Coordinates of N, CA and C in Angstrom, one line a residue:
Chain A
X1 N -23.1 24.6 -16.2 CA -23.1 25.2 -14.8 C -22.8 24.1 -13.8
X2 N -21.8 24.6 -13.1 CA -21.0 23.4 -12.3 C -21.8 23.7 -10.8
X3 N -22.2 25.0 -10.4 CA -22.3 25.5 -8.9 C -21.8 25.9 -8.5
X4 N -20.5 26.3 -8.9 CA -19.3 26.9 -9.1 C -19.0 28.0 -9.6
X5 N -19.1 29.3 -9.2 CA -19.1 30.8 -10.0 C -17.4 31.6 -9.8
X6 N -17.4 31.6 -10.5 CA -16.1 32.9 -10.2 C -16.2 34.2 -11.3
X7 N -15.6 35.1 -10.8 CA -15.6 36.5 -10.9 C -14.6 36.9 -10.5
X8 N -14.0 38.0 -12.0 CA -14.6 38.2 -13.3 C -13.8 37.3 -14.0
X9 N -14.3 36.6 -15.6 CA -14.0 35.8 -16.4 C -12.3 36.5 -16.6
X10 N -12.4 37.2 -17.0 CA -10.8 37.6 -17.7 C -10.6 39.0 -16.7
X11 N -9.2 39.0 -16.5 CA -8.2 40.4 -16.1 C -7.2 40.8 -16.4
X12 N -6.9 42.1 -16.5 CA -6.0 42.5 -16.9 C -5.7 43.0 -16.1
X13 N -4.2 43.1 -15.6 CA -4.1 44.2 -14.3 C -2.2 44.4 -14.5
X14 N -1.6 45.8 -14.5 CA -0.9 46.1 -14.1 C 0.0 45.5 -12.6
X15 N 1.7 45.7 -13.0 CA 1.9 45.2 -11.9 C 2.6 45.7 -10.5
X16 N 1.7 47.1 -10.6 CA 1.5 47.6 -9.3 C -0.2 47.9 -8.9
X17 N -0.9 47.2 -9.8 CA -2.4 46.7 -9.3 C -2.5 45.9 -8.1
X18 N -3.8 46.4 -7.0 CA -4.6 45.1 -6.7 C -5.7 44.9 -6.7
X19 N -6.0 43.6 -6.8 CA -7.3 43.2 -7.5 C -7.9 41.9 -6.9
X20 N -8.8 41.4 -6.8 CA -9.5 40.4 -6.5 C -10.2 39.2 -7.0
X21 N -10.2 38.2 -7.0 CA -10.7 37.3 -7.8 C -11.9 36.5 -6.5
X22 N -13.3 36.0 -7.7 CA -14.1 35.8 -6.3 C -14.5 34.3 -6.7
X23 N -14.6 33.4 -5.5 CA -15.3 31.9 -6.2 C -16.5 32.0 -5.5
X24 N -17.9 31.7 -5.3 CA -18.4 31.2 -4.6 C -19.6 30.0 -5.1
X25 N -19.8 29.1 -4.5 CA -20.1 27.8 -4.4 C -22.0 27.6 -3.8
X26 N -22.7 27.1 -4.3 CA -23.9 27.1 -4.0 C -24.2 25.7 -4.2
X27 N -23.2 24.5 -3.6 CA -23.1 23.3 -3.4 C -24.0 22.8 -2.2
X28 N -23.6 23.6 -1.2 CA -23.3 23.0 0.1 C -22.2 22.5 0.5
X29 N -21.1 22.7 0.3 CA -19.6 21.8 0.3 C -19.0 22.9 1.3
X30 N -18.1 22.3 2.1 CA -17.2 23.1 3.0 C -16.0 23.1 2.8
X31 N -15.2 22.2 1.9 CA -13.9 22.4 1.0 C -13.9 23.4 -0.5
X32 N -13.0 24.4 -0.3 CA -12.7 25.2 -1.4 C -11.3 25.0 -1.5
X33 N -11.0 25.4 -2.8 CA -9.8 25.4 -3.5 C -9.4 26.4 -4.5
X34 N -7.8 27.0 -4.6 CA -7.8 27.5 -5.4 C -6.4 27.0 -6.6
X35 N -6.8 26.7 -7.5 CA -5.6 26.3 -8.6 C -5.8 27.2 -9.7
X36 N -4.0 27.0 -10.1 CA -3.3 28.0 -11.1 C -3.2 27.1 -12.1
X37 N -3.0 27.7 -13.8 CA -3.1 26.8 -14.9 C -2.2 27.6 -15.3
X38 N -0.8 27.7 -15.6 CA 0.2 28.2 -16.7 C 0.4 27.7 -18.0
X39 N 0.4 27.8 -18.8 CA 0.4 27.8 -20.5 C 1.4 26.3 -19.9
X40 N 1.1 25.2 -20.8 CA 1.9 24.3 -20.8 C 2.4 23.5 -19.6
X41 N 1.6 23.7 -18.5 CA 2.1 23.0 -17.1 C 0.8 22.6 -16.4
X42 N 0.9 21.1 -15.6 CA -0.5 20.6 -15.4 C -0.8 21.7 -14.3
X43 N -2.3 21.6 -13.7 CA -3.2 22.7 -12.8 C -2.2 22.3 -11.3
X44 N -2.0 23.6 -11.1 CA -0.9 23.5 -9.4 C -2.7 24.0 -8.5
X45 N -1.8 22.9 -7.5 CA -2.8 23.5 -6.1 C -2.0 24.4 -5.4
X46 N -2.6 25.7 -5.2 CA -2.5 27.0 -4.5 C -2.9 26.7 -3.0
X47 N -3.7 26.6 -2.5 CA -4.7 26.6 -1.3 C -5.5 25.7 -1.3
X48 N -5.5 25.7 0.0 CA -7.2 24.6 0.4 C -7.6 25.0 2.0
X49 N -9.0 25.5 1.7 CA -9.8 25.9 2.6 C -10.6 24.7 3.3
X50 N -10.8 24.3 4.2 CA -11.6 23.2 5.1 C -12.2 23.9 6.0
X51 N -13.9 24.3 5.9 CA -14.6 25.0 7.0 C -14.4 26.4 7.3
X52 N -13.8 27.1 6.3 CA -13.2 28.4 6.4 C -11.8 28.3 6.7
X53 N -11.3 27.1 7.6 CA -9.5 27.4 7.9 C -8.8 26.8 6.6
X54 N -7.7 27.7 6.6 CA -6.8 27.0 5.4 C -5.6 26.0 5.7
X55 N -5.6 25.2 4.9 CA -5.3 24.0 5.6 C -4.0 23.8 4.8
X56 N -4.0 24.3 3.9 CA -3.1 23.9 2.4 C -2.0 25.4 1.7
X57 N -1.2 25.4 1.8 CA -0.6 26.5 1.2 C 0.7 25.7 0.4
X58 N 0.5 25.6 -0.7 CA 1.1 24.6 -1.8 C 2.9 26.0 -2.0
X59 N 3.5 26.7 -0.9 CA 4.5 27.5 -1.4 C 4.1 28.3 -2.2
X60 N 3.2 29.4 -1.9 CA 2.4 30.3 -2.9 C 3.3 31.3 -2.8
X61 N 3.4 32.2 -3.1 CA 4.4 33.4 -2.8 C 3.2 34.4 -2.4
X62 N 4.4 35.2 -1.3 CA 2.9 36.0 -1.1 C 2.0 37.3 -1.2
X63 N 2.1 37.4 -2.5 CA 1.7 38.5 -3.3 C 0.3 38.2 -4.0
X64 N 0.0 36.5 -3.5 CA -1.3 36.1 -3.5 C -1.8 35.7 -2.1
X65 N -2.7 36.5 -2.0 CA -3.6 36.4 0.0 C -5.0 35.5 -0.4
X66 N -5.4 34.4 -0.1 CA -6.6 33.9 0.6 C -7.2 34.7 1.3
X67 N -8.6 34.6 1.5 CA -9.3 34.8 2.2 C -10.8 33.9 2.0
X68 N -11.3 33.4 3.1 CA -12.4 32.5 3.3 C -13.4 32.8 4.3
X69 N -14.0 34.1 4.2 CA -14.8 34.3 5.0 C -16.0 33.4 5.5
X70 N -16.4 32.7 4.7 CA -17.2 31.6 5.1 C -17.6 29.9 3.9
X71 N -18.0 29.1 4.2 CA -17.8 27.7 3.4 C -18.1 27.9 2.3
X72 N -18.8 29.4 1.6 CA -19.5 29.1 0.5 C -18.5 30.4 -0.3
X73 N -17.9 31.2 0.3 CA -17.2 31.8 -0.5 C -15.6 32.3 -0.2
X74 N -14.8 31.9 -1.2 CA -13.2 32.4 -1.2 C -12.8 33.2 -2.2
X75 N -11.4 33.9 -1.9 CA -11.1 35.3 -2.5 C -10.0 34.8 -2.9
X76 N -9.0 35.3 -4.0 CA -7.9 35.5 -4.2 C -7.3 36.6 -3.9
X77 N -6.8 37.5 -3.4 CA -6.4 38.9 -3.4 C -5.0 39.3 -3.8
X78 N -4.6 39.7 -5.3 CA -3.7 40.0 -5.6 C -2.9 41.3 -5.6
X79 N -1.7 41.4 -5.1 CA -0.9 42.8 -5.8 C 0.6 42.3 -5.9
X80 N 1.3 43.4 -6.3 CA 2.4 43.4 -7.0 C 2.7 42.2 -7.8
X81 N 1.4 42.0 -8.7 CA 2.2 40.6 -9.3 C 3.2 40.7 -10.4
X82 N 3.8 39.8 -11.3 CA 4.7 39.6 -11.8 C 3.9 39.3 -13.0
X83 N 5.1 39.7 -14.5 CA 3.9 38.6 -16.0 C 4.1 37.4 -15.8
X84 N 4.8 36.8 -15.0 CA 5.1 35.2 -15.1 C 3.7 34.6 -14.4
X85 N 2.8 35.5 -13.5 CA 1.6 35.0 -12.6 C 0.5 35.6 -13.4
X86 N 0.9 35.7 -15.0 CA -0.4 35.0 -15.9 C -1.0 33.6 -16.3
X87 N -2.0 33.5 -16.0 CA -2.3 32.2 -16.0 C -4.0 31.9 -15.9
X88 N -4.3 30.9 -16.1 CA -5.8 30.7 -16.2 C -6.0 30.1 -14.1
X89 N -6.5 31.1 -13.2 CA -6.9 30.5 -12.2 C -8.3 30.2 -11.8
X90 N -8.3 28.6 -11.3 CA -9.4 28.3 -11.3 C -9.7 27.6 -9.6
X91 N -11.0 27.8 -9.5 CA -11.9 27.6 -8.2 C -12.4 26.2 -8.3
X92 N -12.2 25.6 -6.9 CA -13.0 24.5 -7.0 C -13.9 24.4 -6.0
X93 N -14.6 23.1 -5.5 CA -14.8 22.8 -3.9 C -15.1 21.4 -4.0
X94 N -15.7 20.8 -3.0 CA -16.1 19.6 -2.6 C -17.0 19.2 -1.3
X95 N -17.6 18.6 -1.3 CA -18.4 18.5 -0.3 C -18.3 18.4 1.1
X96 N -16.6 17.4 1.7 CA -16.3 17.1 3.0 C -14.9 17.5 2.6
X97 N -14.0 18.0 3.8 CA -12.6 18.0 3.7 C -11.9 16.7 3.9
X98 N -12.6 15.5 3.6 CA -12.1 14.0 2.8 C -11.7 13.4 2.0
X99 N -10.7 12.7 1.3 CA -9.9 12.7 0.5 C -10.8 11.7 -0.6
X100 N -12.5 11.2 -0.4 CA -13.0 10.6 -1.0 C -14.1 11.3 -1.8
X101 N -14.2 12.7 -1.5 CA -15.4 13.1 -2.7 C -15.3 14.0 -4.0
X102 N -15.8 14.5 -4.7 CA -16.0 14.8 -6.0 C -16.0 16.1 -6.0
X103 N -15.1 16.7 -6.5 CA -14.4 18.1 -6.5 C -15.2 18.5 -7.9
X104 N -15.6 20.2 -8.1 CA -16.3 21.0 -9.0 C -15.4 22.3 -9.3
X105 N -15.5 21.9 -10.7 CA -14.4 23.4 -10.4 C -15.4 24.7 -11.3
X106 N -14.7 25.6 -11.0 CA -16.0 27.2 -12.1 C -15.0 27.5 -12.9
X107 N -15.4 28.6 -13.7 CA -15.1 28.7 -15.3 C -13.7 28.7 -15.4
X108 N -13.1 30.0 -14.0 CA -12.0 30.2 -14.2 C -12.1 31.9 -14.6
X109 N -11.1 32.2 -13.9 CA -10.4 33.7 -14.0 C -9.3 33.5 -15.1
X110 N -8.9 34.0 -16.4 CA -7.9 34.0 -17.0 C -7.3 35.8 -16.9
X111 N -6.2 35.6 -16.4 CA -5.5 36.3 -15.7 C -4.4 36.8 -16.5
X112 N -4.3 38.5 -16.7 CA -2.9 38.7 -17.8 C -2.2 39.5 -16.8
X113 N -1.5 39.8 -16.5 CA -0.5 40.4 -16.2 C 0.6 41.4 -16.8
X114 N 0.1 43.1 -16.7 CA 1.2 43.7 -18.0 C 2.2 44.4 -17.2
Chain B
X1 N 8.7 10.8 -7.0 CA 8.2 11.2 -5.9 C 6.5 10.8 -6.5
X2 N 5.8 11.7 -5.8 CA 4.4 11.8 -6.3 C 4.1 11.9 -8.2
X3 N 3.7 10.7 -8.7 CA 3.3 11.3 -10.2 C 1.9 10.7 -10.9
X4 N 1.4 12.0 -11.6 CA 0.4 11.1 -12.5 C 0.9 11.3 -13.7
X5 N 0.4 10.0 -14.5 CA 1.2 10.6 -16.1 C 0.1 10.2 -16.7
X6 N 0.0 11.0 -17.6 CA -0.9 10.7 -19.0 C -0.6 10.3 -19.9
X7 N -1.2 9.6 -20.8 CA -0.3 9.0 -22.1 C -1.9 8.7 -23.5
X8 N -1.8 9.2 -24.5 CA -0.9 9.8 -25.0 C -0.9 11.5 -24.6
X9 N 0.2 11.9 -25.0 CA 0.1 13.6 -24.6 C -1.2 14.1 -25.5
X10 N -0.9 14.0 -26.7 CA -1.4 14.5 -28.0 C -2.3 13.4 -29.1
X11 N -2.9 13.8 -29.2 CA -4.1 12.5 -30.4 C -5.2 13.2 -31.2
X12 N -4.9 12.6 -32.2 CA -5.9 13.1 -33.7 C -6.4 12.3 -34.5
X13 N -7.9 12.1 -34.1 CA -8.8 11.2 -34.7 C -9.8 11.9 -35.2
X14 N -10.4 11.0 -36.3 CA -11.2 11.1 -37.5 C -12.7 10.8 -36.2
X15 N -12.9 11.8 -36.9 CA -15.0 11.7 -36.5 C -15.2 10.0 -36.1
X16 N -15.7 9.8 -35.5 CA -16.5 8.1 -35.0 C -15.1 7.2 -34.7
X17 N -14.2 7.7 -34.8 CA -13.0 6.7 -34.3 C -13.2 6.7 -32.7
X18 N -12.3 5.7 -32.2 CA -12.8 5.2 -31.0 C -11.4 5.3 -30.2
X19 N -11.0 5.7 -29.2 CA -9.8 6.1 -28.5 C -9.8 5.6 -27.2
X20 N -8.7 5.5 -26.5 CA -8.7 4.9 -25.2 C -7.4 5.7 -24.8
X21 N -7.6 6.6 -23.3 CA -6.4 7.4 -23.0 C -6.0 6.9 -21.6
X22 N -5.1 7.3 -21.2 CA -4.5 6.2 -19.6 C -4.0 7.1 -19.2
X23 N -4.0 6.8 -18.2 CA -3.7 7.5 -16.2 C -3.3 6.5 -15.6
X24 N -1.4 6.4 -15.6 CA -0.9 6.1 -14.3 C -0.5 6.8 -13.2
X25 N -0.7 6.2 -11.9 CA -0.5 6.8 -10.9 C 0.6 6.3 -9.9
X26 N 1.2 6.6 -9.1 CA 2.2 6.2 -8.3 C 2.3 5.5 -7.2
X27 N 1.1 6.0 -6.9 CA 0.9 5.6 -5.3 C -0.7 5.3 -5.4
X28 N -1.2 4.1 -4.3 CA -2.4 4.4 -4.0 C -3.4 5.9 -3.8
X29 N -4.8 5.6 -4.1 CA -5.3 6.8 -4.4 C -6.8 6.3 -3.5
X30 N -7.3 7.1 -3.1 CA -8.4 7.5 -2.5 C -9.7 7.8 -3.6
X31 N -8.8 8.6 -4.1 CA -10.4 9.5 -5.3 C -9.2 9.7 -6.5
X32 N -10.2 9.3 -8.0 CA -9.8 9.5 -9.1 C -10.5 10.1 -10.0
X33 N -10.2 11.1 -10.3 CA -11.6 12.0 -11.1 C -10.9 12.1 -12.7
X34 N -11.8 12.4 -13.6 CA -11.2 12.6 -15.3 C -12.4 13.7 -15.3
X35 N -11.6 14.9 -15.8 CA -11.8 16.1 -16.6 C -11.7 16.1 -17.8
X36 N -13.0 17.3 -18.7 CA -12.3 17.3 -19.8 C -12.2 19.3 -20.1
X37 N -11.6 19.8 -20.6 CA -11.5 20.8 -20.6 C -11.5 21.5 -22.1
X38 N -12.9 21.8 -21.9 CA -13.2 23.0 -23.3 C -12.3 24.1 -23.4
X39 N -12.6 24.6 -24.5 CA -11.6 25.7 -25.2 C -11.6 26.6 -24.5
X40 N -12.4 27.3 -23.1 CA -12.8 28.2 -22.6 C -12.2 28.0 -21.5
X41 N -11.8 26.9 -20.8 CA -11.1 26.5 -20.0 C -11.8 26.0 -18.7
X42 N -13.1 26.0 -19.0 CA -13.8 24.9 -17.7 C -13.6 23.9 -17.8
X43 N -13.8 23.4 -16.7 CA -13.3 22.0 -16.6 C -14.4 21.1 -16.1
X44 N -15.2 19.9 -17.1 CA -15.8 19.6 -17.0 C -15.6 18.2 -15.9
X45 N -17.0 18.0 -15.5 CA -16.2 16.2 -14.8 C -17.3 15.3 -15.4
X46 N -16.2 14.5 -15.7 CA -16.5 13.1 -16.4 C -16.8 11.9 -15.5
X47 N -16.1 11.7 -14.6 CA -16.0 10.6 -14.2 C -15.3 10.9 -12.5
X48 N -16.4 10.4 -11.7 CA -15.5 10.3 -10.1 C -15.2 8.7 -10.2
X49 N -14.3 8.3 -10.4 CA -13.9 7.1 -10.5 C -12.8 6.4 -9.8
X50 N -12.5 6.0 -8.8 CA -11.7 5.5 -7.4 C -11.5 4.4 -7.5
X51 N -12.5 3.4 -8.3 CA -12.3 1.9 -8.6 C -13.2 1.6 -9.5
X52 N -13.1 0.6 -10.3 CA -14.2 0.0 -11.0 C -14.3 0.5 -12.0
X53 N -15.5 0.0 -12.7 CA -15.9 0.7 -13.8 C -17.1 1.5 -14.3
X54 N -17.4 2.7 -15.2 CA -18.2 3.1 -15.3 C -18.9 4.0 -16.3
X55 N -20.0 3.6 -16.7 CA -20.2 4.0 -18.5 C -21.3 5.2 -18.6
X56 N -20.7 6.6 -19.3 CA -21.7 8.2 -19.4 C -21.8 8.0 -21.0
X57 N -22.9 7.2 -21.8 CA -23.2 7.5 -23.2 C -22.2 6.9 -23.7
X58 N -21.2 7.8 -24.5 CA -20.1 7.2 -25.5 C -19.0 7.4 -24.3
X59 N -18.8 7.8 -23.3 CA -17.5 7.8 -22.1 C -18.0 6.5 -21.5
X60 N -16.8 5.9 -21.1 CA -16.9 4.9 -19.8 C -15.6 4.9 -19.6
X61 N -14.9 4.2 -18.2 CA -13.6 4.6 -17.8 C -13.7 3.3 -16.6
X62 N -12.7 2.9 -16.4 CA -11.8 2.0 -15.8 C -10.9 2.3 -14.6
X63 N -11.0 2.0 -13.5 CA -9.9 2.0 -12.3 C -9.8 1.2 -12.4
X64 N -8.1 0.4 -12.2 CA -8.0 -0.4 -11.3 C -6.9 -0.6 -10.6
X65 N -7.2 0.0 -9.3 CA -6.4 1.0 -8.2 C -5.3 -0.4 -7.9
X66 N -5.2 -1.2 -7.9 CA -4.2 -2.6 -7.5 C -3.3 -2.1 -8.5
X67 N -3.8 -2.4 -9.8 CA -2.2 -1.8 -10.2 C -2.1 0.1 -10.7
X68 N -2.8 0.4 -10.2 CA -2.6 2.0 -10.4 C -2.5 2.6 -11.6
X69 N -3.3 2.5 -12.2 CA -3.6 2.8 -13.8 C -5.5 3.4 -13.6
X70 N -5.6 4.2 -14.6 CA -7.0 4.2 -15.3 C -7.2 4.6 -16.4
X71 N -8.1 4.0 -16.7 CA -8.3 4.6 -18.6 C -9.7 4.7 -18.6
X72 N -9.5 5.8 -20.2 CA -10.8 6.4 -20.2 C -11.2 6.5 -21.7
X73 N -12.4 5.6 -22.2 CA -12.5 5.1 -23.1 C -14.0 6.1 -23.7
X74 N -13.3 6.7 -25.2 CA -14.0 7.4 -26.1 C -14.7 6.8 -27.3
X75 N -15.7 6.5 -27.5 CA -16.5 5.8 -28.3 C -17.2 6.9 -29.5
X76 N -17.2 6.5 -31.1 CA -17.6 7.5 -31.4 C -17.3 9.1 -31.8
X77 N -16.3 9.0 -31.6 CA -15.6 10.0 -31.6 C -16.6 11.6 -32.4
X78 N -16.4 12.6 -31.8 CA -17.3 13.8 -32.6 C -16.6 15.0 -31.9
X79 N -16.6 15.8 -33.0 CA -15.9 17.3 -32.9 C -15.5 17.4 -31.7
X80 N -17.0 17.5 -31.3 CA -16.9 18.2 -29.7 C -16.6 17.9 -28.9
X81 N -15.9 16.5 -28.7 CA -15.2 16.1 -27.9 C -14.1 16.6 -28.0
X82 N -13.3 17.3 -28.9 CA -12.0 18.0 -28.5 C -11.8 18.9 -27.5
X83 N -10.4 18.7 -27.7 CA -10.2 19.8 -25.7 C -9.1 18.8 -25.3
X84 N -9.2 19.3 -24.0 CA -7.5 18.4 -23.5 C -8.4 17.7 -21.7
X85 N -8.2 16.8 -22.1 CA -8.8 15.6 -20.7 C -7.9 15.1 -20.1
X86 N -8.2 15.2 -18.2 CA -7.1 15.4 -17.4 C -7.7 14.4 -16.3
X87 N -6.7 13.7 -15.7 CA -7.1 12.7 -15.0 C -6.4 13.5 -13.4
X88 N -7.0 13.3 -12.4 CA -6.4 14.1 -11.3 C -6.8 13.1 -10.0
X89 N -6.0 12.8 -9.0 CA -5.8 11.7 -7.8 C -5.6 12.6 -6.8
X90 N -6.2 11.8 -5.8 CA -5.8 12.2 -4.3 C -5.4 11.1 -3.9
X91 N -4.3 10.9 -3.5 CA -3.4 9.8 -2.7 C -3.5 9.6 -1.3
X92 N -3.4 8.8 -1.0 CA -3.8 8.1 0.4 C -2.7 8.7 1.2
X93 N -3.5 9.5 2.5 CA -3.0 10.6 3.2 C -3.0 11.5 2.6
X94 N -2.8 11.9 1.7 CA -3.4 13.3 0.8 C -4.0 14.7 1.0
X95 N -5.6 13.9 1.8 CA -6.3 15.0 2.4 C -6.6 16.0 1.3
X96 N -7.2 16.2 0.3 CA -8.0 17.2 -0.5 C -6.8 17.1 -1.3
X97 N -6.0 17.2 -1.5 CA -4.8 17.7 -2.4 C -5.2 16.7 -3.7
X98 N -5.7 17.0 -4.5 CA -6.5 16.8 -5.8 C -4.8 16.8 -6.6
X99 N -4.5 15.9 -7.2 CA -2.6 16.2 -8.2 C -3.3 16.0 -9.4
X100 N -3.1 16.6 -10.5 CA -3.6 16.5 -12.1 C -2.0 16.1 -13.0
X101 N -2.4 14.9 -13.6 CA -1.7 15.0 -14.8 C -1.3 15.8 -15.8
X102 N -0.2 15.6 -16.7 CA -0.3 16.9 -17.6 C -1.4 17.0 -18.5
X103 N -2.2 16.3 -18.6 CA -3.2 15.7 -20.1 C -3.2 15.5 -20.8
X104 N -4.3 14.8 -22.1 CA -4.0 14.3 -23.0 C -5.2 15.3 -24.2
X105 N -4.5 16.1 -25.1 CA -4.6 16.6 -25.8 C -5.4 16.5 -27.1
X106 N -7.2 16.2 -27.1 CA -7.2 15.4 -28.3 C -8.0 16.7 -29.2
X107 N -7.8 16.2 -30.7 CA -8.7 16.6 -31.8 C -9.0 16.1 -32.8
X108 N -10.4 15.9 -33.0 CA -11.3 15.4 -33.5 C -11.7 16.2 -34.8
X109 N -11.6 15.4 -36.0 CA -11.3 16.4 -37.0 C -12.7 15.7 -37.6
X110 N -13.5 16.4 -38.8 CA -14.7 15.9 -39.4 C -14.4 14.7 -40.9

């Protein structure tokens, strides 16, 4: 148990579904993150939230929406996805939006796409 | 451009063997973290390590940010240490942007 929760473990979703993926954080930390894991490719950074603003959009395409309603919780919000945007996505955060502190990540959403 | 590399990709050791895996990096870093990641795909942390050195049981690990390298030394080796361990940097000016290597792949056979 990292402090770190996300919801739900595994998805399946059609690709005229939308769906949601949820992280939230019981750290205290005001940096969240969201990263993708593709079969065979190191973890890409998606996003980065600092105090609720998003600070970071790593060229996401945009059929994936953020949302950070507040420091302790972020959303993925997906539709029309593609099978290529199956992947293991995972949540992180960190304590300061500082490039010195210790990032936590949760289980992870593994994500299929039919 | 920006890289972390890992080396070795892949490794297969016998129960109680003792392994050492490395993290070069490119550029100066800020924060240097090593993951290890269960079959399940959490990702555990091992080590916040940015400089210096520092010992968890049979893990301890090594910065040393001048010449941009870190290693991360397995003692003892046991099952459950298998999984794939990932070393990931934030580079000076960076700002959160956490970059992960591709990892290094181990299993630990009985």
């Amino acid at each position: 148990e990292t402090g770190v929760t996300q919801t739900p473990r595994h998805l399946v979703m059609g690709m005229t579904n939308k769906k949601s993926l949820k992280c939230e954080q019981h750290l205290g930390h005001n940096a969240m993150y969201w990263y993708k894991q593709s079969a065979k490719k190191p973890l890409e950074l998606m996003f980065v939230y600092n105090f609720k603003e998003q600070t970071e959009n790593n060229s996401v395409p945009s059929r994936f929406s953020p949302e950070c309603p507040n420091s302790s919780h972020l959303f993925l919000h997906l539709h029309t996805l593609q099978p290529e945007d199956s992947a293991l996505y995972l949540c992180a955060s960190s304590l300061r939006p500082q490039v010195n502190t210790e990032a936590f990540f949760g289980q992870g959403t593994r994500l299929t796409v039919v | 451009g920006i890289q972390v590399e890992q080396s070795p990709p892949d490794l297969i050791l016998q129960e109680g063997a003792n392994s050492t895996l490395r993290c070069n990096f490119s550029d100066s870093v800020n924060n240097l973290q090593w993951f290890h990641q269960n079959p399940w795909g959490q990702l555990i942390n091992l080590f916040y390590i940015p400089s210096g050195t520092k010992q968890n049981g049979r893990l301890s690990a090594t910065t040393v940010a001048t010449e941009r390298y870190s290693l991360l030394y397995i003692s003892s080796s046991q099952t459950t240490d298998s999984g794939v361990y990932f070393c990931a940097v934030v580079f000076s000016g960076g700002y959160n942007k956490l970059i992960f290597g591709a990892g290094t792949r181990l299993a630990v056979h009985p």
